Each structure stands twice: as structure tokens, then as C-alpha cells.
PDB file of C-alpha atoms in Angstrom:
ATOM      1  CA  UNK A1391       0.000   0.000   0.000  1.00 81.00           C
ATOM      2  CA  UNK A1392       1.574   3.265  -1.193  1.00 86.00           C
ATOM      3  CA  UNK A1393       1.401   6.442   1.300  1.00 90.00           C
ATOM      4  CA  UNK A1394       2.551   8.785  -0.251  1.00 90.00           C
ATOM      5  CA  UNK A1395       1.011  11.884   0.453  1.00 94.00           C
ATOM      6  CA  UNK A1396      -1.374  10.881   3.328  1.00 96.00           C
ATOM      7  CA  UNK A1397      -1.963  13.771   5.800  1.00 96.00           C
ATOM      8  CA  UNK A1398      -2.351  12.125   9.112  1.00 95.00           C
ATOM      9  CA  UNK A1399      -4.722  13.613  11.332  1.00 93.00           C
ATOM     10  CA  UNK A1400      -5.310  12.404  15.336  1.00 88.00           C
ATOM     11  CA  UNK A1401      -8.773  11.277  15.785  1.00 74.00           C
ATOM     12  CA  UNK A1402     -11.511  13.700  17.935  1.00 72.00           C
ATOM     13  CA  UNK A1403     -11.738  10.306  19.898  1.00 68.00           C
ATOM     14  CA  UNK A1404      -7.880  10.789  21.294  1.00 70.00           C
ATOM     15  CA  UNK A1405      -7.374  10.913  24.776  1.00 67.00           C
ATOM     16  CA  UNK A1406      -5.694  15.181  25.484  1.00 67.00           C
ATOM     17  CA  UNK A1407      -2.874  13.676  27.190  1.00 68.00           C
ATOM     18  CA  UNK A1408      -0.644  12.384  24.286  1.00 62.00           C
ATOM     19  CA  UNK A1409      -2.057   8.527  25.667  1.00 67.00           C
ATOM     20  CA  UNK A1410      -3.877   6.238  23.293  1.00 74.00           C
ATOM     21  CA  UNK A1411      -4.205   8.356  20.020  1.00 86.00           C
ATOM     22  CA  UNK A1412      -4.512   7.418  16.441  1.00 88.00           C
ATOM     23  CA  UNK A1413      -4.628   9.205  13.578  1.00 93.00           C
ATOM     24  CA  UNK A1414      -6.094   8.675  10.523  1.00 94.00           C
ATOM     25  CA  UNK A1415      -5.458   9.490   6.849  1.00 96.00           C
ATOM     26  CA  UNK A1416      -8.722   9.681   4.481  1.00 94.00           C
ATOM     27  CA  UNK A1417      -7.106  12.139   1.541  1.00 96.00           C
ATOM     28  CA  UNK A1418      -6.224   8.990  -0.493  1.00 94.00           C
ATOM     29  CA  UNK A1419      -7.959   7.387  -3.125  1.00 93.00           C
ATOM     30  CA  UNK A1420      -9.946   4.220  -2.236  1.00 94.00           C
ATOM     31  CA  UNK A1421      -8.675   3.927   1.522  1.00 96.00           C
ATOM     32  CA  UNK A1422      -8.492   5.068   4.774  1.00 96.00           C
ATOM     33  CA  UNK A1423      -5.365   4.200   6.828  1.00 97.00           C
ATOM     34  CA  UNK A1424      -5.009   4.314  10.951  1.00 95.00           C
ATOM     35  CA  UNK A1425      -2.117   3.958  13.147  1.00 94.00           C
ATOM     36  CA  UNK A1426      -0.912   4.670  16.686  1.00 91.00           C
ATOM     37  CA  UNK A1427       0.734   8.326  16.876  1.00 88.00           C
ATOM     38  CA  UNK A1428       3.025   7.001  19.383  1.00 88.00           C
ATOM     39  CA  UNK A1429       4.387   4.719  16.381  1.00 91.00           C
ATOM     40  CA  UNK A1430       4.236   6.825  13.508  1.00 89.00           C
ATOM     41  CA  UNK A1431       6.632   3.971  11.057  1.00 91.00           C
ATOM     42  CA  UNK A1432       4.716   1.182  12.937  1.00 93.00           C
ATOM     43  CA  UNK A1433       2.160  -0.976  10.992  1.00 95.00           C
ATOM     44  CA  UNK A1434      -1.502   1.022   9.685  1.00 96.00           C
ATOM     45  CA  UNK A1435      -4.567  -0.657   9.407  1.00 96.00           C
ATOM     46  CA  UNK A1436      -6.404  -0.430   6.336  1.00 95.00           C
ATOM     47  CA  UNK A1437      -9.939   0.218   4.982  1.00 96.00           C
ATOM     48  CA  UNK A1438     -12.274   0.555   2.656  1.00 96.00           C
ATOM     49  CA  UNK A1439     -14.210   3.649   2.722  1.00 95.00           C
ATOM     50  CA  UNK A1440     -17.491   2.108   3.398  1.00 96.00           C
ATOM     51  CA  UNK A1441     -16.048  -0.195   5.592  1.00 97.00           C
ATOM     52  CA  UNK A1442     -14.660   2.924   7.946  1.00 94.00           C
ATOM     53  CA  UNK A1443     -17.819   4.957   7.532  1.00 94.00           C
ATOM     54  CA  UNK A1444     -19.728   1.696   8.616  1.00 96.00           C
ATOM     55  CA  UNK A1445     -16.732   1.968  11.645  1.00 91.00           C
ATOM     56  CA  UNK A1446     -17.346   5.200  12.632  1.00 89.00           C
ATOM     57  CA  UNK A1447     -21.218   5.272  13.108  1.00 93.00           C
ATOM     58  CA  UNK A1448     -21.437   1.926  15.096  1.00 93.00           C
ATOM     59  CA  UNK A1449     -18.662   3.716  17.481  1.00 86.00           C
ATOM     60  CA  UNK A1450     -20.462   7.069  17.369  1.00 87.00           C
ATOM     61  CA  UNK A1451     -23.893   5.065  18.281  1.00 91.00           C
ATOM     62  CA  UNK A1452     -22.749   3.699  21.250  1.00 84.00           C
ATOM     63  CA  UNK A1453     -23.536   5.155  24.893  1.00 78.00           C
TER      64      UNK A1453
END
């Protein structure tokens, strides 16, 4: 997977404190990548864009 020219972003969902963060890239075509800020050359998960959308709401619908 080429990522080139992703511009990482931390998630709203990020703890303040510099703990548990990722960030996410969604500026490329046909995938959305995620890894650990702490570990910025570690491994990124990949997705589809529906798949990350689908992601995001369940998250967001949960108490």
C-alpha cells in the first residue's frame, strides 16, 4: 500500500494527554489508513471507505 502523500490527522476520539491516540489518513484514493501516533513507522490498518464509515457510526452510536 503506497502512502505517499497521506496527511495524518489524530482522531476527535484521542485521549488530550498524548495517551492512546490514532490518527487517521482519508485524503487517499480508495482507503483510509489508521495507526498509533506514538508509532508513527509502525504498521496502519487499512480500509475501505465504506467499511470505515460503517466503523465510525457503530462507534459514534454507542452510549
Amino acid at each position: 500500500m503506497d502512502l505517499t502523500g497521506a496527511r495524518w490527522r489524530k482522531s476527535t476520539r484521542s485521549g488530550p494527554d498524548g495517551g492512546n491516540c490514532v490518527e487517521v489518513a482519508d485524503n487517499l484514493p480508495g482507503v483510509v489508513a489508521v495507526r498509533d501516533s506514538k508509532d508513527p513507522s509502525g504498521p496502519v490498518l487499512a480500509f475501505g471507505p465504506d467499511a470505515w464509515h460503517a466503523f465510525v457510526a457503530r462507534v459514534a452510536a454507542r452510549p
